Structure formats: C-alpha cells, structure tokens
C-alpha cells in the first residue's frame, strides 16, 4: 500500500491504482469524459486534471498511476489536490475548449437531462465564449437501426470506439482524419453488426450517439424508473424499466458485476415496441374455425366444458420460455388437482432431468467464475447468439489472461475471440481426452466446459450430457473448490421450471409427444410459441402476444408480460431473481397465476391462494431456495460424476444451433418492428457475404 494525502486527507491505496481511483477512494469527485471503468485508458479529454504538489503542471489523473509518482525528497507522502485554484482554472479551460464546437441544441437533444457534458458545464463552464469562429460541422453517420448519430456534438472521447473494439469484439468504429478534421465513423458507413451495439449510447457522455427507436420520445424526468430483470435469454441481466403512465418507454442496464456487469444485449434494450404490438388484451374463443372475442366467463366455461369430458391421461400442459416460477407453480398445482401427469417445460425437447441432480443443468462455475477460468471448451454452443453479454465476458477473460485456450466442438461460428476448432459432433466429444487440446485443459487450474442447450435438445441429448460430464471429470473441470461443468440455457424459465420438477410423471408424455397429432384431447400452453401442436387437441393458450401459440389455440387467455408483473426467475447459473412490476397489462389481460387461480375455481379445483403473497408462501414452503433472492443454491459435484456414468449411444450428427435469427427468439421479439429492422440488416449482410 502507498500512503497519499488527498485534499488534506491521508489514505492508503494500492500502488496499481490510478490517481483518479486514489482520489475517489478519498471521497473526492473527479469529472471525466473519456475515462470509463471497464474500458482501457485513453487520457484524451483532460477533464480529470488534478494538482500533484511538487509538479509544475496539472496531471491527468486517469492516465497516471500511484506507482508513477516521484517520491518527495523528505520521504513524506505525496500530496494531491482536486480543488485548488490551479485545478479549477485548468478544468475550466478544458471545458471552454470542449464547448468551442459543441452546438447549442440541448432543447432538442435526446441526451438532455442525462448528459455528462451538461452536468460538467454547470460546474466548470462559463457564461460566454471567447471564440467567434464558425463551429465545426460534421456530417451525421449511418450506424444502423439502433444508434442515431449527431456528430456535431461529438467530443471525441473514443468511448464508443474502445467499447466496440474491446468489449463487443467487433471493431467497426474508429477515427478518421486528424486534429479538427477527426471524425468517429464506421469507415464505410455500414450498419454496426454487434449484438451489444446499443451500449455505446449509454457510454456516450454527450448527445452524439443516441437511441434511434427512442428518438424524441420522452425526457428522463418524465419517466418512472423500476429496477427489474431481463428475460430475453437465460442470463438474467439486471435492467431498469422506464415507464410513462402505463407505457414502457425504454429499457436500460443496471450494474450487476455478478451477472451482466453493466452491459445488455440489443434485444434486451430494444424489444420495447414488441410489448405493445399484437398484444392479447382480451380473451378469445374459437367459433366456426375463427377466434372470436369473448368474456372471461365465456372462455372459462368453454374450457370447463371440454375438460369435463376429457380423460386426465389425455390432458397435458407445456411451459414456454418466458414463464415465471409463480405461474409454473400454479399450473403444476392445478394439473396435479386435475390428475394430469403430462407436464413438460422442455418445449425444445431437451433431455435434462432433475433426477440427475441440480448440478446437471446449472452453469456451475457461475457467470462471474468465467473471470477466474483459465481454459474453456465450448460444446454445441454459440454464446454470441445464445447469451451475448456472457460472450463479452468470455472475451474479457481472453483479453485479460496471459493464456486462455478456447476450444470449440460444433459448427464453425464467428465468435469475438480466437478458438481452436476441434470438431463438429459427438465423436470429437467422445475422444476429447485424446485430443491435443485436452492437455491445455488438464494443465489449467480452473478449466471450464460450457455445454449448449441445443446439444441437449437432440434425440441423443442424454448421451451428449453424459459425454460432456465425462469430459469434465476426465479433464479436471470437476474438483474440490471448482465445478467447471456448466450448461448454458437459452430460456429464462427453464431452470426455475426444472427446480419445480415440471416434467412428465411416470409413463407420461413429453412436450414433443404431446404436440403430436391425436395424442391429447386438451393441452394447456403457458406462453408456448416455439412448438407446433398437432391436430385433434383442444388448445388453451395463456400468453402475451399474437404469435404461433395464439393462432393455434381454441381458447386464448391474455397474460402479463415480464414488465407487467412481479415474478421470480432463476437464471442459468441457478441465481434466484425477481422482476418488479413497472406497468400494467393492457385491456382485460391479467397476471398468469391469477388466470389459473380464477380458472381453477370454475373447474371445481380451487387453488388455495388468493394473492401473490399467499402463492409465494406456498411456493417457499415447498421449495425454500426460491425465497433467497439474489443467491445461488449450488449443485453437488457428485451429480456431474453420476451423470458421467449414465452412458448412452450418441449419433454422428454434428451439433447445430436452433437460433436462426438472434432478433426473433421469442414472441415479444417477433412482434417488434425494431427487431425486424435489425433482422433485415443482419440478413442482408449475411447474404452479401455469401454472394461474395
């Protein structure tokens, strides 16, 4: 530790700290534009100038380390000042230069009210400029459907350039020209292709980069801000939902170092318009082959009439990818009271089964554990499409580690870091211990194996799971203090539903079997839109948007989307998380558990809870780990060892990804016009590359 005196306060800081970190550790507030904690140091805005006693000029505190300070001759601690007249004058001079070319368009700038430049100008700006020359004019750039540019406002802090290069791993932004002619651009003015590009809007300290879908929509002070959790993938990123009245206006990231750090994917951020497009806002009943609007009582009577004649063995229930724990628990409770055993939460046909142990379906290393892993093997997984933020974390580890070997078994894919391609399918996985890459895994102290959900959704999924577990054990990924066997889910509901045991009973049907024609007389779909239900079954659909499930249904019951309810989710690593209601469902739509509670009364199988609090009490009594919000109930490493001994015959088909389009993975996203624009841009780029 190094002793410093900051504004008269003596502190001890590590020598690897920058002066900016040291000053903030002492409680001083240091203004900055180019510096960002998760990006490399550029040192080009000079707003963070401080005075180092004994040095004639002010120093850029972000670019100078504590260990770089020259010692005092008498051995006394180095003194720093963040409030001296020299510092004040220097910062005012920097601000004056920054404002030379900045346009006076704050009233029409979307960054107004949230602008770092506005805030710092209030502290260090002057009331008039001494420059009379014309302001620099820069042509706005085209960056795609998500990021709007107003490059006259750019102060060339290069945060966006560093993010695209370092975090997103798609270096599409850069600077051309020199001096006054320098411009930030995509070089050829093509759309950005990163799945994380929307984060540059959060990083921009001025209004040069703003959200194109949110253009001129609202001011920050008009919005109610609600902390919640994302469900577009199984990562459970921390988000903030901003609403005006009953309408969701935008979604922004929150800092959570254990999960998403401070990034979110573009799908998470810009799916907002899908929450109000093609929404189901009243019940429907199919009459004469067409869905007709109906009252709740009419819809419930139609369901009761059908179920009264149905054999419980020919009734089933399937849970979709966006369902919360509470409604899954209520649905299972209702089905149990009806004597129904045909239950499944694996609409993709996954082979995962809780009887193998909880560690068999969790991301056991935890997401933060990626930061300490020193070798990685990807099996049938494309993290860039399945969990873009997790992919950025893998890239971060690759950049920070001296050596971080990455191997891939599956389809060749454009990841944002180099990897060794080992093979395409199960044969490579079965022989992985003999592969040269296995030596790198065995030498690693914390090897990590990521098994993709698509690899488990094959007919031989159980055998694949066993092979992956065997590889984890053989390569040393399962040891005391470290469990590197990690399953990367794609569905936000999957881990919670597996914890609840929402699976077929003895001799009952799986989701794929229930979907076959003529198998069932009636089937409940809780937000199920990724599987086609065959003919013959009476379909009761509970969901939010007019997608595949609603078009097949005989009765449609409008539910609440994730910003419209307080609900529990469990992410891929087993972390219990809770959303918070930010708005209300449209029209006559209701929360899913409340729909099931009301339906149970009509069916004569009344559920014993009349409120969300009562439902949660019943849930917590049966499954206590759900009450520990923010915590992970870890699985046992013995589960992985038992899974490795399961065996089975794997076929020779190569691993393939089920995500054909990153922007269309759920019904809310498929109803979003913004996601449709992104999909079209991505499709056009892929087509152009193939033609070449």
Tab-separated table of N, CA, C and O in Angstrom, residues 286 291 546-553 556:
chain	number	residue	atom	x	y	z
A	286	UNK	N	-62.532	-19.922	-30.047
A	286	UNK	CA	-62.674	-20.285	-31.461
A	286	UNK	C	-64.092	-20.784	-31.726
A	286	UNK	O	-64.560	-21.757	-31.113
A	291	UNK	N	-61.220	-17.323	-34.307
A	291	UNK	CA	-61.176	-16.810	-32.939
A	291	UNK	C	-62.077	-15.589	-32.821
A	291	UNK	O	-61.949	-14.631	-33.597
A	546	UNK	N	-49.830	-12.133	-30.044
A	546	UNK	CA	-50.456	-12.960	-31.074
A	546	UNK	C	-49.416	-13.646	-31.921
A	546	UNK	O	-49.101	-13.203	-33.035
A	547	UNK	N	-48.894	-14.748	-31.434
A	547	UNK	CA	-47.848	-15.476	-32.141
A	547	UNK	C	-48.357	-16.883	-32.474
A	547	UNK	O	-49.566	-17.131	-32.523
A	548	UNK	N	-47.452	-17.812	-32.661
A	548	UNK	CA	-47.793	-19.154	-33.109
A	548	UNK	C	-48.770	-19.852	-32.163
A	548	UNK	O	-49.723	-20.497	-32.607
A	549	UNK	N	-48.544	-19.753	-30.861
A	549	UNK	CA	-49.409	-20.426	-29.899
A	549	UNK	C	-50.830	-19.903	-29.929
A	549	UNK	O	-51.795	-20.679	-29.891
A	550	UNK	N	-50.996	-18.567	-30.018
A	550	UNK	CA	-52.334	-17.984	-30.039
A	550	UNK	C	-53.071	-18.338	-31.321
A	550	UNK	O	-54.296	-18.561	-31.301
A	551	UNK	N	-52.379	-18.399	-32.441
A	551	UNK	CA	-53.041	-18.720	-33.710
A	551	UNK	C	-53.536	-20.160	-33.742
A	551	UNK	O	-54.485	-20.477	-34.455
A	552	UNK	N	-52.905	-21.054	-32.970
A	552	UNK	CA	-53.330	-22.454	-32.926
A	552	UNK	C	-54.410	-22.688	-31.870
A	552	UNK	O	-55.140	-23.685	-31.916
A	553	UNK	N	-54.568	-21.770	-30.935
A	553	UNK	CA	-55.399	-22.010	-29.752
A	553	UNK	C	-56.886	-22.055	-30.077
A	553	UNK	O	-57.369	-21.439	-31.037
A	556	UNK	N	-57.985	-18.446	-26.009
A	556	UNK	CA	-56.829	-17.593	-25.722
A	556	UNK	C	-57.129	-16.781	-24.466
A	556	UNK	O	-58.147	-16.084	-24.392
